[in-house]
CSV table of C-alpha atoms in Angstrom, one decimal:
chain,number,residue,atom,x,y,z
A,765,UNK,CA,0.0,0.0,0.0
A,766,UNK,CA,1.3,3.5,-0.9
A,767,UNK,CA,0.4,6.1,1.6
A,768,UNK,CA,-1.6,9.1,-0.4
A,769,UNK,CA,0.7,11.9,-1.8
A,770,UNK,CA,-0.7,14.8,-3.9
A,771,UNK,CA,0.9,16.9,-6.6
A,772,UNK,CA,0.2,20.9,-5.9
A,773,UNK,CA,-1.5,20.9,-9.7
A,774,UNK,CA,-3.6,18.4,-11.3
A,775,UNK,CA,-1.9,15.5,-13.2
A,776,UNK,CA,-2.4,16.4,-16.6
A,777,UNK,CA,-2.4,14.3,-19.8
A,778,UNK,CA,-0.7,15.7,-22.5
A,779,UNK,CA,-2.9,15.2,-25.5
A,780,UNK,CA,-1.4,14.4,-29.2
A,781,UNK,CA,-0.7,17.9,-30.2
A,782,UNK,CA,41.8,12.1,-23.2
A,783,UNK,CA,42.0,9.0,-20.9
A,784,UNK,CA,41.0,9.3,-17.2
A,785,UNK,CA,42.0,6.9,-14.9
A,786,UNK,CA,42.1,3.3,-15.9
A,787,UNK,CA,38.9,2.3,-17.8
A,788,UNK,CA,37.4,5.6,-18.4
A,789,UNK,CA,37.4,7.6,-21.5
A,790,UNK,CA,36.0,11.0,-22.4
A,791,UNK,CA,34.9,12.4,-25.3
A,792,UNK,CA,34.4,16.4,-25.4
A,793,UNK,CA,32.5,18.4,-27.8
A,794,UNK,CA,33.4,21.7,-29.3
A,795,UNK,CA,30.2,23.7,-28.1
A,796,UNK,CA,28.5,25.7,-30.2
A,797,UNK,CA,25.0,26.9,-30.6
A,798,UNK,CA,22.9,24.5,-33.3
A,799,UNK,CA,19.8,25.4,-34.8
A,800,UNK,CA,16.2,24.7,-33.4
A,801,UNK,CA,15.8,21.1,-35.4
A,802,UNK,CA,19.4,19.9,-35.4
A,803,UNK,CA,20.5,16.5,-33.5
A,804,UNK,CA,22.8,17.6,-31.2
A,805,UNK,CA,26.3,15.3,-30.6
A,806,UNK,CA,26.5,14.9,-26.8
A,807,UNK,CA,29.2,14.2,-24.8
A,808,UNK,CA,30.0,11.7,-22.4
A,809,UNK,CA,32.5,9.8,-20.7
A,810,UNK,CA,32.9,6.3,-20.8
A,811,UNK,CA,33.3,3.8,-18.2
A,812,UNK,CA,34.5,0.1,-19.1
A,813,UNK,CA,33.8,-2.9,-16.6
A,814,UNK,CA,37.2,-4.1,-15.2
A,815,UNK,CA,36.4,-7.6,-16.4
A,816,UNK,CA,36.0,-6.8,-20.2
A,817,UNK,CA,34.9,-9.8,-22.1
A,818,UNK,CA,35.3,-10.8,-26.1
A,819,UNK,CA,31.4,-10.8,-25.8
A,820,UNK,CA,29.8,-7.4,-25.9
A,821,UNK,CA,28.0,-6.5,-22.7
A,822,UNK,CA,25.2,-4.4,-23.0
A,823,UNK,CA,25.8,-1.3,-22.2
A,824,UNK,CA,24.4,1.5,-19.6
A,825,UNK,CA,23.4,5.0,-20.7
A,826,UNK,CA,23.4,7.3,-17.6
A,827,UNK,CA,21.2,11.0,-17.5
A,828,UNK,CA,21.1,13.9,-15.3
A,829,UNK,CA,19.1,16.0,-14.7
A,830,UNK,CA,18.3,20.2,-14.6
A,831,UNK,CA,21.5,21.7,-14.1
A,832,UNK,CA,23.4,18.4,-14.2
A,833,UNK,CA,26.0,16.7,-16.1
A,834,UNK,CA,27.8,13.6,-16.7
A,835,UNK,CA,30.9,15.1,-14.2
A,836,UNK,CA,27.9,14.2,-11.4
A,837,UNK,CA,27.1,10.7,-12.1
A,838,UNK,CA,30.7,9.6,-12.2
A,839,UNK,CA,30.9,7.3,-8.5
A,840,UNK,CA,27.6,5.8,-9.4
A,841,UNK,CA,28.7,5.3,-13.3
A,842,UNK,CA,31.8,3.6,-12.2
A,843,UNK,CA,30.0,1.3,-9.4
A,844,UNK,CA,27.4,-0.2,-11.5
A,845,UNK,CA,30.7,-0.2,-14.6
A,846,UNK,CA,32.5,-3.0,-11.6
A,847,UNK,CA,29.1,-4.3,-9.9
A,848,UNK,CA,27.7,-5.6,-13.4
A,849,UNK,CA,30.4,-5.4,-15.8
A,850,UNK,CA,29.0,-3.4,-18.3
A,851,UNK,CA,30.0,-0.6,-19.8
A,852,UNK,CA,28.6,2.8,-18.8
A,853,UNK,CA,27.4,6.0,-20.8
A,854,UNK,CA,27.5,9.0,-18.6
A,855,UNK,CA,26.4,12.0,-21.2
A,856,UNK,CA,26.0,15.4,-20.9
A,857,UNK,CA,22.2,16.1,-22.3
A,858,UNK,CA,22.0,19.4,-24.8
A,859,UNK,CA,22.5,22.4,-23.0
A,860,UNK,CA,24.3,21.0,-20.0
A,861,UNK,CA,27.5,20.4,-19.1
A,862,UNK,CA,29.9,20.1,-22.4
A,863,UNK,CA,27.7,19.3,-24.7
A,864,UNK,CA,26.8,22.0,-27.3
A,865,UNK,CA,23.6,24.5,-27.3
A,866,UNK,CA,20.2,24.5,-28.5
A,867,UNK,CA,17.6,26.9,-29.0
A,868,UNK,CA,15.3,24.1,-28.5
A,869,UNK,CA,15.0,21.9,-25.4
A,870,UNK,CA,12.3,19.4,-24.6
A,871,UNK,CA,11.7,16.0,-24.3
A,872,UNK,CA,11.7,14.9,-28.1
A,873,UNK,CA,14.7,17.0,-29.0
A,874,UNK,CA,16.6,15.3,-26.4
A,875,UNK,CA,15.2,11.8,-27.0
A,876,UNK,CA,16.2,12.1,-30.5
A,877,UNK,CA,19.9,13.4,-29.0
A,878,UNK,CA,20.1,10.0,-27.2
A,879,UNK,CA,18.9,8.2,-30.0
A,880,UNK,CA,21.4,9.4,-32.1
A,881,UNK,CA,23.9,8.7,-29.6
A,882,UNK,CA,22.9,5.1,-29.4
A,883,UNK,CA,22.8,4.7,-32.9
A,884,UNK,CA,26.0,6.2,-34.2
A,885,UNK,CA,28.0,4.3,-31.2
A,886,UNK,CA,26.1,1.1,-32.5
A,887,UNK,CA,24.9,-0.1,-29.0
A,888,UNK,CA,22.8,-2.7,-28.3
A,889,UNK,CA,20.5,-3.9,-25.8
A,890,UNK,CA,20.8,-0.4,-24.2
A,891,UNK,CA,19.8,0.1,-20.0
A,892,UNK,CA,18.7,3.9,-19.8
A,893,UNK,CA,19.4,5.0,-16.6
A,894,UNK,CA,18.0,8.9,-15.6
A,895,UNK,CA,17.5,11.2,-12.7
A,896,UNK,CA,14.9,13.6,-12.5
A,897,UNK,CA,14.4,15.3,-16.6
A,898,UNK,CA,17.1,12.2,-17.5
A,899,UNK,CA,14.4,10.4,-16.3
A,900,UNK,CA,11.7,11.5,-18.8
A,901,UNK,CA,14.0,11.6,-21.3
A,902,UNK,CA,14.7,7.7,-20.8
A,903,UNK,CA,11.1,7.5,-20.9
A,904,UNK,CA,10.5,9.4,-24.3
A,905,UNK,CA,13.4,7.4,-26.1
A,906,UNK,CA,11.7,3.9,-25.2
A,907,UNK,CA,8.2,4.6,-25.9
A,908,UNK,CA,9.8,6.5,-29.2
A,909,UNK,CA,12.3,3.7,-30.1
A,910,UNK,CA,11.3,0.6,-27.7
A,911,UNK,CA,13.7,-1.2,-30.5
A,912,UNK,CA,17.0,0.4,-29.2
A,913,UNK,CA,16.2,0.0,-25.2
A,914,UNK,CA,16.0,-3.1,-23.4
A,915,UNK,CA,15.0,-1.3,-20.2
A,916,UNK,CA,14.9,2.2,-18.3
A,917,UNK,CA,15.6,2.8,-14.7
A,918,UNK,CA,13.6,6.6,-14.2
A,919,UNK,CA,15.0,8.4,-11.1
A,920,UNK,CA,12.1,10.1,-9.2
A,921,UNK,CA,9.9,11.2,-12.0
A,922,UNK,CA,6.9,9.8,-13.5
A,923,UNK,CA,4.8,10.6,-17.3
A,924,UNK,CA,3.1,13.3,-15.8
A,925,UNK,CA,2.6,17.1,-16.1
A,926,UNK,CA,3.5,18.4,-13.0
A,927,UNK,CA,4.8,21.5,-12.1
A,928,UNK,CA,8.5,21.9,-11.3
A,929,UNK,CA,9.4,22.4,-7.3
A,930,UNK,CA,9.7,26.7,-7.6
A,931,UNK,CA,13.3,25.8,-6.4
A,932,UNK,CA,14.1,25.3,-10.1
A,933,UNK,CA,12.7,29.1,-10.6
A,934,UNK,CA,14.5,30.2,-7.6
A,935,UNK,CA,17.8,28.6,-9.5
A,936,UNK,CA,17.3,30.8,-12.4
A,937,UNK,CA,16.8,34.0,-10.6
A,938,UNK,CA,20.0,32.6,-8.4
A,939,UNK,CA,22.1,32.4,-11.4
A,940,UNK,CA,21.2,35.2,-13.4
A,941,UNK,CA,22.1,37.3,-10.5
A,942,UNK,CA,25.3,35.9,-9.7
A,943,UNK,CA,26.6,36.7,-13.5
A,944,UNK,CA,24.7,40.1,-13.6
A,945,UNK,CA,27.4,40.4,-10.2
A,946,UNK,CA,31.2,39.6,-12.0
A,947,UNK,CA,31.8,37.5,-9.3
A,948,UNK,CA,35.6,36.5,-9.2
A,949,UNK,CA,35.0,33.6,-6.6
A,950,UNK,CA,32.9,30.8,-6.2
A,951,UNK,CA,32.8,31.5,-2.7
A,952,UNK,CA,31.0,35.0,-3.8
A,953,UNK,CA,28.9,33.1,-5.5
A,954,UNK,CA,27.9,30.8,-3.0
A,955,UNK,CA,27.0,33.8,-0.8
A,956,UNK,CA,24.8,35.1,-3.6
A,957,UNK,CA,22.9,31.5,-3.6
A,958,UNK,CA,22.5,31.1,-0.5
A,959,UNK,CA,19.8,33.4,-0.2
A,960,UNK,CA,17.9,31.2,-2.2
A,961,UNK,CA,19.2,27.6,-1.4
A,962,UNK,CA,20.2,27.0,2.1
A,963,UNK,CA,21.3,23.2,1.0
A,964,UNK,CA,25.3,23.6,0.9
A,965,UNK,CA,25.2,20.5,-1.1
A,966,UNK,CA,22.6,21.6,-3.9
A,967,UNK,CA,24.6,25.2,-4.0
A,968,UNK,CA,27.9,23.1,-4.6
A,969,UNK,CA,25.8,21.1,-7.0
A,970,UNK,CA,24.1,23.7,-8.9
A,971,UNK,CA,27.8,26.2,-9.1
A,972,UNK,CA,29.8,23.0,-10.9
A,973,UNK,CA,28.3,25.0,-13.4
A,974,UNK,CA,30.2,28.2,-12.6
A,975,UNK,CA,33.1,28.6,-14.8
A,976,UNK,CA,36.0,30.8,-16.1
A,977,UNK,CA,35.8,31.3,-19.5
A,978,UNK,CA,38.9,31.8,-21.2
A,979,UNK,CA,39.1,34.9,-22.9
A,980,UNK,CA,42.1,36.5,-25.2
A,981,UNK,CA,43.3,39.3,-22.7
A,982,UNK,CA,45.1,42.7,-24.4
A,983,UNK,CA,48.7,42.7,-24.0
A,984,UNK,CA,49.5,43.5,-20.5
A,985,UNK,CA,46.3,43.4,-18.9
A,986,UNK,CA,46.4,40.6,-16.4
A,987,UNK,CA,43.0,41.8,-14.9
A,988,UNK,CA,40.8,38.6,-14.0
A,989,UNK,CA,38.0,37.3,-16.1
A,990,UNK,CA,34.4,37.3,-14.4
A,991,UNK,CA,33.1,33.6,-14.1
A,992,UNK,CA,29.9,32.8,-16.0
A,993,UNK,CA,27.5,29.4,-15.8
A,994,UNK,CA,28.1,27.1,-18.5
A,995,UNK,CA,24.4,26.5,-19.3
A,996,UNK,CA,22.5,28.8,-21.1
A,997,UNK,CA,20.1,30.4,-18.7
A,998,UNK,CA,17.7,32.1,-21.0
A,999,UNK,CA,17.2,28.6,-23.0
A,1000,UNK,CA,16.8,26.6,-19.7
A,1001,UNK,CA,14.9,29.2,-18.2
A,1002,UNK,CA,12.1,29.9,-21.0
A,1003,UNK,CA,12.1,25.4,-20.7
A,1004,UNK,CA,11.0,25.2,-17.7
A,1005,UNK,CA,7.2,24.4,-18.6
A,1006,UNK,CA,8.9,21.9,-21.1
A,1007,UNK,CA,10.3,19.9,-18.5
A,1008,UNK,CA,7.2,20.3,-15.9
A,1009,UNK,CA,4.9,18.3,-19.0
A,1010,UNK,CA,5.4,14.9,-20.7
A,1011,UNK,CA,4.1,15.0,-24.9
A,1012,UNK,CA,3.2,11.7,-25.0
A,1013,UNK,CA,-0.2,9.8,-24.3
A,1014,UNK,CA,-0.3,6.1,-23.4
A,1015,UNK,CA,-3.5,5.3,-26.0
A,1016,UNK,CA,-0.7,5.5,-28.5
A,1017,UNK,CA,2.3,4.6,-27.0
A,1018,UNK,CA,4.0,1.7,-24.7
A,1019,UNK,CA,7.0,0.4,-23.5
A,1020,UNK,CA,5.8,-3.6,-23.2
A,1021,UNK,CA,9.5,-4.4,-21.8
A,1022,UNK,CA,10.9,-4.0,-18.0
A,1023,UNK,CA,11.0,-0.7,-16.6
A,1024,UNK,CA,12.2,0.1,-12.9
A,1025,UNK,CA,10.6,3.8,-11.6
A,1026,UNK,CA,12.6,4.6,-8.0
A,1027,UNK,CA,11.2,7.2,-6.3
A,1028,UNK,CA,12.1,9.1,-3.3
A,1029,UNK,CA,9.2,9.2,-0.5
A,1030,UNK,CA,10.0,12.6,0.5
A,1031,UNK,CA,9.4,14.0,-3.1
A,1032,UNK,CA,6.4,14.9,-4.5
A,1033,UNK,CA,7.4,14.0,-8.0
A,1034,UNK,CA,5.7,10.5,-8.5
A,1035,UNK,CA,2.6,10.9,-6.6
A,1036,UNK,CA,0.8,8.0,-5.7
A,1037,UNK,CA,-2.3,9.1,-8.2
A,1038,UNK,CA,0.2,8.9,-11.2
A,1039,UNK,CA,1.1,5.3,-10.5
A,1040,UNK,CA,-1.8,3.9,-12.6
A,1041,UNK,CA,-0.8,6.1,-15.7
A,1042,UNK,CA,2.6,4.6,-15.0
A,1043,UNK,CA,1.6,1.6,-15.8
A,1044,UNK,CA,-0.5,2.1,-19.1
A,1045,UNK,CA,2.8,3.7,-20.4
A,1046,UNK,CA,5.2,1.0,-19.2
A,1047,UNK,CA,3.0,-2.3,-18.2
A,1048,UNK,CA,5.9,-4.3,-17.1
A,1049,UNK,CA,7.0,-1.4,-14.5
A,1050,UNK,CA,8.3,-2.1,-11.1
A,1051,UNK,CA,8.3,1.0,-8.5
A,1052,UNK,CA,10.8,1.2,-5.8
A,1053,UNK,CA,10.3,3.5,-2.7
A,1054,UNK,CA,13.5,4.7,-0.7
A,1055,UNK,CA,13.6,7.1,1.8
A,1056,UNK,CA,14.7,9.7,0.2
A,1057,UNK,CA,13.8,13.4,-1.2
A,1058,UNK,CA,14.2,14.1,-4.9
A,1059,UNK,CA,18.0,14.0,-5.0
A,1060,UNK,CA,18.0,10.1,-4.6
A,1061,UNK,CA,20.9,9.1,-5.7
A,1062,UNK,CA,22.4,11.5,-3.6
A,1063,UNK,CA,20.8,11.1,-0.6
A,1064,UNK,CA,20.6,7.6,-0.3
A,1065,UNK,CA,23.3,6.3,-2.8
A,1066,UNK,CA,23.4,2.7,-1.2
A,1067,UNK,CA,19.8,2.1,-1.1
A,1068,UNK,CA,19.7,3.3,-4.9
A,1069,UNK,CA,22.6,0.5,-5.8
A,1070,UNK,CA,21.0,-1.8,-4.3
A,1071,UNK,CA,17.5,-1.5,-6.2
A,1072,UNK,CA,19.2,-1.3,-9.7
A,1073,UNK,CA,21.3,-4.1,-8.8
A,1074,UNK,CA,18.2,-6.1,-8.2
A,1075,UNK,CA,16.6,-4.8,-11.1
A,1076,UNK,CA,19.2,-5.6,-13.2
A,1077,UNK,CA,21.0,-8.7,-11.9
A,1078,UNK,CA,18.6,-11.0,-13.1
A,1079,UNK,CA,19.2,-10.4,-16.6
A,1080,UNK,CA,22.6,-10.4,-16.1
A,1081,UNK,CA,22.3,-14.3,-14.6
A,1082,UNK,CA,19.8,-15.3,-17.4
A,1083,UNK,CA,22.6,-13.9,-20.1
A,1084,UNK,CA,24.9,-16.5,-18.5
């Protein structure tokens, strides 16, 4: 039994309208801005199980979320790299981290960023693993292309409209504020944030955005250059309604293949009423509760390993 938890607005229904350490390998992109309908190249690093085999292991494609990147996933990309011997994906979605710009960014732009990505690496039998808006993009790749996915692990959200926490909102203003300031230091940034986060570990989060650019200085002036977020705010600011809604209706579309939904009992992300849409999207779902808030992985990173290794163990055994 699931104790009753409500969303602050209605569920909604969208109608059709350089080598690292040993065994990990990055691949940058040279950002630039693409156009609204262009596929966008992401990159990721890449995390081989110690135990490589001549047989190809299917392989595990890991997602952020909002203001995340594939530089916070790492431990977790690594563990499941040794616990199942597979390789891991950690990518940077468009827009985040070093993966280039895009006008445009919503769920189907990014599915089709990740389908891309699975298609020009030629992977197979593909485990989509995502937190938060990685989640929903994992979602919108399988139901779009169930044919390159064998299953999704979603991280705390569900196939729902639901408005974003105002935290999100309260990020923006945050971050616009702190470039509007110069700041020279992260630790004048931090003072800027924390009138809006008091969580040191979501303001250390959210500033591995926070960045020097390197800029061609005249001859002779040594002054220091102002640091500025790598993400472009405007774009992920004028998205946020994007990433509160889900495009997709499950009277014509399903994911009839495993699908794991881990949510964190002290979020209000999956609600209890969105369960039963849940399962007319993906009818061979399992849900896993952990006490946790919306930062799972995070909060309660052993609990979290051990409810994907269940998940996925037993396919591992049965590909024995």
């Amino acid at each position: 039994m699931f104790a009753p938890r409500s969303l602050a607005r209605c569920i909604h229904l969208q109608q059709p309208k350089i080598n690292l350490a040993a065994g990990c390998h990055v691949r940058p992109i040279f950002r630039h801005s693409y156009s609204t309908n262009a596929v966008i190249p992401l990159s990721y690093t890449l995390h081989e199980p110690p135990n490589a085999t001549d047989k190809a292991q299917p392989p595990i494609i890991v997602m952020h979320g909002l203001f995340g990147s594939k530089q916070n996933n790492r431990s977790i990309s690594k563990m499941f790299a040794k616990d199942l011997n597979r390789p891991v994906y950690a990518v940077d979605l468009r827009n985040h981290g070093d993966s280039p710009h895009a006008t445009k960014h919503d769920y189907p732009a990014m599915a089709a960023d990740v389908e891309h990505f699975i298609e020009e690496k030629g992977l197979k039998d593909v485990t989509l693993l995502g937190h938060s808006m990685g989640a929903k993009t994992a979602m919108a790749v399988s139901l779009r292309r169930p044919e390159l996915v064998a299953n999704i692990i979603a991280v705390d959200n569900a196939p729902i409209e639901a408005a974003l926490s105002s935290s999100f909102g309260q990020y923006v203003q945050a971050m616009r504020r702190i470039e509007g300031s110069n700041v020279l230091k992260h630790s004048d940034a931090d003072a800027i944030l924390k009138e809006y986060e008091p969580n040191v570990v979501i303001r250390q989060f959210l500033l591995t955005n926070l960045t020097r650019p390197v800029k061609e200085q005249p001859t002779g002036d040594n002054s220091p250059v102002p640091m500025k977020f790598r993400v472009p705010i405007r774009t992920l600011a004028k998205s946020l309604d994007e990433m509160a809604g889900f495009p997709y209706h499950p009277d014509k579309i399903r994911f009839e293949k495993p699908a794991l939904f881990i949510r964190g009992t002290k979020s209000k992300y999956v609600p209890d009423e969105a369960i039963p849409l849940i399962g007319r999207f993906f009818p061979y779902f399992r849900l896993k509760d952990i006490d946790a808030g919306h930062w799972v992985i995070s909060e309660a990173p052993e609990k979290f390993r051990e409810a994907v290794l269940e998940f996925l163990q037993p396919v591992e055994d049965n590909n024995i």
